[in-house]
The first five atom37 places (N, CA, C, CB, O) and aatype in JSON, in Angstrom:
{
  "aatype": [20, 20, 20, 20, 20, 20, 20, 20, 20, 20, 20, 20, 20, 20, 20, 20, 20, 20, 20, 20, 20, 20, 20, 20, 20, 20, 20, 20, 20, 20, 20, 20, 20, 20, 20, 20, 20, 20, 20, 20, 20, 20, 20, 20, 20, 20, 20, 20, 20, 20, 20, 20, 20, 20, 20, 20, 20, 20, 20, 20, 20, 20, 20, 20],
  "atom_mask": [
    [1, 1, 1, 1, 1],
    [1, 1, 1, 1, 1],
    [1, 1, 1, 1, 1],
    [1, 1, 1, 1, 1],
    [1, 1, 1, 1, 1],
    [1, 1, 1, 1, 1],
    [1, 1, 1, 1, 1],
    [1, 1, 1, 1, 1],
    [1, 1, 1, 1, 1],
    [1, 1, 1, 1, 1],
    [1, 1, 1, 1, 1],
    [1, 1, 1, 1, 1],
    [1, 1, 1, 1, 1],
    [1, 1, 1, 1, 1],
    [1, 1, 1, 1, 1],
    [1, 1, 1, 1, 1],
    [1, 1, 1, 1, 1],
    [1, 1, 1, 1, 1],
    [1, 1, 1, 1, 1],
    [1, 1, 1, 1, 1],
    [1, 1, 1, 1, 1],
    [1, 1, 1, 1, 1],
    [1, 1, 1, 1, 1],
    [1, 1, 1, 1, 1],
    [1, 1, 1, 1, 1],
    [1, 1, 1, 1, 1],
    [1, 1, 1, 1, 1],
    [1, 1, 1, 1, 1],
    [1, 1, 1, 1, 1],
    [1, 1, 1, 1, 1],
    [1, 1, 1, 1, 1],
    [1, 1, 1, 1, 1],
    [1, 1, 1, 1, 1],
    [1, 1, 1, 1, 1],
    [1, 1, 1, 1, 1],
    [1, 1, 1, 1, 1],
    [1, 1, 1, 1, 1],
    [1, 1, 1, 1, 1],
    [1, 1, 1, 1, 1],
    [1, 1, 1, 1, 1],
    [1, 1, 1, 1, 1],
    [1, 1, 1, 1, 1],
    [1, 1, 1, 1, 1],
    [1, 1, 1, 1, 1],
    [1, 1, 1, 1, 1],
    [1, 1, 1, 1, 1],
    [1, 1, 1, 1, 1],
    [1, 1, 1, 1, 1],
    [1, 1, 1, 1, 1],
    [1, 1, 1, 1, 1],
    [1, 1, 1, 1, 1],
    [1, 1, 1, 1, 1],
    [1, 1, 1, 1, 1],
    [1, 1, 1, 1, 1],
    [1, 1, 1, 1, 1],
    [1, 1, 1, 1, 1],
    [1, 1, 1, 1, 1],
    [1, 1, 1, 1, 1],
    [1, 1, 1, 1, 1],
    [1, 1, 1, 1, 1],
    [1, 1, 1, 1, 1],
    [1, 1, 1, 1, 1],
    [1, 1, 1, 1, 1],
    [1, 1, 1, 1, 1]
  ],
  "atom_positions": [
    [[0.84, -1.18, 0.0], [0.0, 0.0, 0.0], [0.89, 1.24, 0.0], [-0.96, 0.0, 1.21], [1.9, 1.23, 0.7]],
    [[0.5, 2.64, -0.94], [1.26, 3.43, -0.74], [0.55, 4.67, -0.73], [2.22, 3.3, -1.51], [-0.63, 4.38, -0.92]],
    [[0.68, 5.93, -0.6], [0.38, 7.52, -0.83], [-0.16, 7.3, -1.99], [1.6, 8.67, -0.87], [0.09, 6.36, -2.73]],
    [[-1.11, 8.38, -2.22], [-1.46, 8.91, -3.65], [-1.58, 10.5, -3.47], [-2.97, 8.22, -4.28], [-1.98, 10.95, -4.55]],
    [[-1.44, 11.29, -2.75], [-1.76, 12.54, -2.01], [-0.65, 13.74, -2.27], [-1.84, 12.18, -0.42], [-0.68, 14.84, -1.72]],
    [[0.26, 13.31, -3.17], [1.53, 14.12, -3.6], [2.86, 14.1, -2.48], [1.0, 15.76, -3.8], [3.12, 13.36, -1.53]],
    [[3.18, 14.65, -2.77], [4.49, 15.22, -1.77], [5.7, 15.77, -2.3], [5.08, 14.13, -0.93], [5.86, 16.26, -3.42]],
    [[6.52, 15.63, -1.4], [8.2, 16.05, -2.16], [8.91, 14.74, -2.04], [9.33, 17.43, -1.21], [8.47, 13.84, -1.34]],
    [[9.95, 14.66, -2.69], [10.67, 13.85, -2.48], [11.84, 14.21, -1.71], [10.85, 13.36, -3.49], [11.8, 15.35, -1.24]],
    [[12.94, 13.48, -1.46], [14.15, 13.84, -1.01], [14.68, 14.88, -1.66], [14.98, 12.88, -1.02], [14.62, 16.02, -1.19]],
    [[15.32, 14.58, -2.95], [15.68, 15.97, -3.96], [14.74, 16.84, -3.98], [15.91, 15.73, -5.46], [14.94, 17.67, -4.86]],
    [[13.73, 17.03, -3.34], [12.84, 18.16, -4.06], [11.75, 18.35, -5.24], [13.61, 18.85, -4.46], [11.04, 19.3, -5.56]],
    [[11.94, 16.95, -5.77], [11.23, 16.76, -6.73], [9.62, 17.09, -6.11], [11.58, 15.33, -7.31], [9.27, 17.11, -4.93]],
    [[8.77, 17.33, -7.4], [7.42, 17.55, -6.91], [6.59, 16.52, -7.29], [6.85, 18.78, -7.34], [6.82, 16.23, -8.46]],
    [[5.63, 15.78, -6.73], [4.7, 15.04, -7.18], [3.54, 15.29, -7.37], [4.66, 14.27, -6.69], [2.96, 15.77, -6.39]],
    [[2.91, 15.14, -8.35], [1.31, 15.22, -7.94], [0.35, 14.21, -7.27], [0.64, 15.42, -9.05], [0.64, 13.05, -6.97]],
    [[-0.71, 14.76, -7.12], [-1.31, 14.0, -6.05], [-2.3, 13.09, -7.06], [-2.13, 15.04, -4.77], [-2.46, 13.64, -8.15]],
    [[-2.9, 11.97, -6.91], [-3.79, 11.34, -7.87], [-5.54, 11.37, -7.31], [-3.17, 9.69, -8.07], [-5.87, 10.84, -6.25]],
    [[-6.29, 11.92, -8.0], [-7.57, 11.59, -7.42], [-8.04, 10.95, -7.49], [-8.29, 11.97, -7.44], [-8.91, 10.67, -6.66]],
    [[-7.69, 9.99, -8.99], [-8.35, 8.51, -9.69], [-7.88, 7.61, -9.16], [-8.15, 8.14, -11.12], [-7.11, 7.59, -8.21]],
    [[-8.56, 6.36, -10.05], [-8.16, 5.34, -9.2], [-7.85, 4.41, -10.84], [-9.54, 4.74, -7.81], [-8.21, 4.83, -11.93]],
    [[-7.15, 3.16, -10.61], [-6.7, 2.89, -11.28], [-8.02, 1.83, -12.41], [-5.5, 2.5, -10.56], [-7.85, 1.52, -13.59]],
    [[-9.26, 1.48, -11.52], [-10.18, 0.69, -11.39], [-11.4, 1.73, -12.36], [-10.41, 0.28, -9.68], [-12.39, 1.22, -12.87]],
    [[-11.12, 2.98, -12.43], [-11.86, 3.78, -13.13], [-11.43, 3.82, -15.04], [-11.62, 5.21, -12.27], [-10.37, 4.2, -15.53]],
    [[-12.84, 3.22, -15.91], [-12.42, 3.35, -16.99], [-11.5, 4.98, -17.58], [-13.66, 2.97, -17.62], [-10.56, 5.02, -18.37]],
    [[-12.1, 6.06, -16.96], [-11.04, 7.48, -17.41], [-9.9, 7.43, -16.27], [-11.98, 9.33, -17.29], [-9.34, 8.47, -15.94]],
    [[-9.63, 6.47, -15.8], [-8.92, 7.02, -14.82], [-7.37, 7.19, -15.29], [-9.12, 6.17, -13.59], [-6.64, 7.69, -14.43]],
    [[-6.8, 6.87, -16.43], [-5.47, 7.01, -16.91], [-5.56, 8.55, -17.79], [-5.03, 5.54, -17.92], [-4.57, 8.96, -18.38]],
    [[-6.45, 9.09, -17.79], [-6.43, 10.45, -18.89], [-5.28, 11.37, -17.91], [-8.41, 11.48, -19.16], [-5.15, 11.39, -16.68]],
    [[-4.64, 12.01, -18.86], [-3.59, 13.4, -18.49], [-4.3, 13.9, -16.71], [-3.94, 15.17, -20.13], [-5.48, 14.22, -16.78]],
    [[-3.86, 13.94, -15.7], [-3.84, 15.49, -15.18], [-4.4, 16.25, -15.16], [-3.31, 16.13, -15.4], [-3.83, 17.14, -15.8]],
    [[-5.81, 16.77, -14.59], [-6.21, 17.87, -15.04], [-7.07, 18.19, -16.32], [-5.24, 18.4, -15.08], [-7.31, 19.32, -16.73]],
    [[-7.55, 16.83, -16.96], [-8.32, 16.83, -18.25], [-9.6, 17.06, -17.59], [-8.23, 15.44, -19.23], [-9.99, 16.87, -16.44]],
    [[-10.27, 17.64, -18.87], [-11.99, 18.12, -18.33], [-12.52, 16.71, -17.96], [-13.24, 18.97, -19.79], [-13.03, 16.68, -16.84]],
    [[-12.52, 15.22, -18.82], [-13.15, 14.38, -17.98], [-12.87, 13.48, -16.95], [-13.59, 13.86, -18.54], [-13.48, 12.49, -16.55]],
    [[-11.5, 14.16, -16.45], [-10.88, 13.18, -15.44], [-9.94, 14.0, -14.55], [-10.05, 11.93, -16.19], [-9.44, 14.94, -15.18]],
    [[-9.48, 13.89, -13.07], [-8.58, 14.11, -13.01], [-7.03, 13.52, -12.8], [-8.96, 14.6, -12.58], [-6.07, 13.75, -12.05]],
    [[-7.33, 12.65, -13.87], [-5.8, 11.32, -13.62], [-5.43, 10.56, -13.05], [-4.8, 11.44, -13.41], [-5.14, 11.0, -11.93]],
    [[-5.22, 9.5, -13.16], [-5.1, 8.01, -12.65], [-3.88, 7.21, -12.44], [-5.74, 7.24, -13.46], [-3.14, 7.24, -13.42]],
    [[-3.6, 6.73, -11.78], [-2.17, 5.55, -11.24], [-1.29, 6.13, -12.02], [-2.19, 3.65, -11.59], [-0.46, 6.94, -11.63]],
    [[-1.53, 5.46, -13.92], [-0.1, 6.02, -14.62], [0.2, 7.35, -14.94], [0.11, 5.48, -15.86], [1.0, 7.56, -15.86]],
    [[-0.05, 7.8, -14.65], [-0.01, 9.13, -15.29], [1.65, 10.06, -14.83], [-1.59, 10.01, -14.62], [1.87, 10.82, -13.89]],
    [[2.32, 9.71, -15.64], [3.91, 10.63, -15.34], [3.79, 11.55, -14.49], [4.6, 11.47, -16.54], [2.86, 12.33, -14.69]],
    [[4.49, 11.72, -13.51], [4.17, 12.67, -12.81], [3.88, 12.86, -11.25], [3.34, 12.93, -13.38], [4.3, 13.66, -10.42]],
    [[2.86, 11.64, -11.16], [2.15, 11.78, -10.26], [2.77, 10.83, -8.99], [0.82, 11.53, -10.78], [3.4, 9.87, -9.44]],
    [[2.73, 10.88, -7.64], [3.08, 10.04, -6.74], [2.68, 8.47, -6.82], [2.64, 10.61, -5.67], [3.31, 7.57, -6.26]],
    [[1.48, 8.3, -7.63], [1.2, 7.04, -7.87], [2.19, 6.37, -9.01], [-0.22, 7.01, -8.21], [2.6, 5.21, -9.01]],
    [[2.47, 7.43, -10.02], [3.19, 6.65, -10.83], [4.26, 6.05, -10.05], [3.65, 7.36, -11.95], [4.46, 4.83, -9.99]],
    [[5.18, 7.23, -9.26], [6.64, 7.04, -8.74], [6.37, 5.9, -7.82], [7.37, 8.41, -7.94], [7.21, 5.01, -7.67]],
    [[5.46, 5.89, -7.33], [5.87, 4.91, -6.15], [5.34, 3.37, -6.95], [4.86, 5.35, -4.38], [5.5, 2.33, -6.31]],
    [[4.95, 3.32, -7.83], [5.05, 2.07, -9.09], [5.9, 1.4, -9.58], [4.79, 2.31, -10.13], [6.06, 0.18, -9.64]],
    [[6.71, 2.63, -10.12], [7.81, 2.95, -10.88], [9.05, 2.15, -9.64], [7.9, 4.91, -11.25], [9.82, 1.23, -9.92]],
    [[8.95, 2.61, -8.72], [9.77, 2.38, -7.58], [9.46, 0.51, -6.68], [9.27, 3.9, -6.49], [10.22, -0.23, -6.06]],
    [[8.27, 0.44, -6.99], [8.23, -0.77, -6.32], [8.37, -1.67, -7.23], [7.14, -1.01, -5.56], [8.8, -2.72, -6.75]],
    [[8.13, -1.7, -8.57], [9.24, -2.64, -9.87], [10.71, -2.54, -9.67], [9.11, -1.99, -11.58], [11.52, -3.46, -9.8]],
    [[10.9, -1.57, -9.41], [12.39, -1.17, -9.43], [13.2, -1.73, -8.06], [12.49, 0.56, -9.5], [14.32, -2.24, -8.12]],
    [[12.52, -1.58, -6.96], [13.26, -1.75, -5.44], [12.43, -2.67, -4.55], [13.41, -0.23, -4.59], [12.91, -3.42, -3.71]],
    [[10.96, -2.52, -4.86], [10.41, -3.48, -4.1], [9.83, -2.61, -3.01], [11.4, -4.61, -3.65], [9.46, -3.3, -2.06]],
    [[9.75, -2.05, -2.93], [9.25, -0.65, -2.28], [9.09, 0.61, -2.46], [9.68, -0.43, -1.57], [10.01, 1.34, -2.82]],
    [[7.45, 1.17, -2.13], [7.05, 2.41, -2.24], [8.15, 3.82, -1.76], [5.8, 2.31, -1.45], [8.85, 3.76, -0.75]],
    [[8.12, 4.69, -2.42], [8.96, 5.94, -2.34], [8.22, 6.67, -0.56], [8.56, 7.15, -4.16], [7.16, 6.47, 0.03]],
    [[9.43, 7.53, -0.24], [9.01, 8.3, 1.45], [8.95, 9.29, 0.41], [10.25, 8.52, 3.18], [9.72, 9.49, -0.53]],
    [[7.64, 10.02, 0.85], [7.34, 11.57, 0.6], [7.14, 12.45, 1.77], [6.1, 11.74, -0.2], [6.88, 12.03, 2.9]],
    [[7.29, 13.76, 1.43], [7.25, 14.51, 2.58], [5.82, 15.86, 2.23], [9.07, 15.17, 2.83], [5.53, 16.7, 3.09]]
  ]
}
């Protein structure tokens, strides 16, 4: 289980926060699109990274 709510990272990086869910047919549209506001993959977002990160390490990213 991880965040979806944004944060910073260590470097500073910025995340966005996700409102969708991954289970929602719009839920992969851009960010901020009129019929959605973005879902799991979406570049960018804390859901992606901490995805991205648990393929990669096996564990969700610390945000602040």
């Amino acid at each position: 289980m991880f965040e979806s709510d944004g944060g910073l990272l260590a470097d500073g990086t910025y995340l966005d926060y996700t409102p969708g869910h991954g289970t929602h047919s719009e839920a992969n549209l851009p960010i901020g699109s009129v019929v959605n506001d973005g879902g799991y993959l979406e570049r960018g977002s804390e859901s992606f990274a901490n995805i991205a990160n648990i393929i990669s390490h096996g564990e969700p990213l610390e945000t602040s």
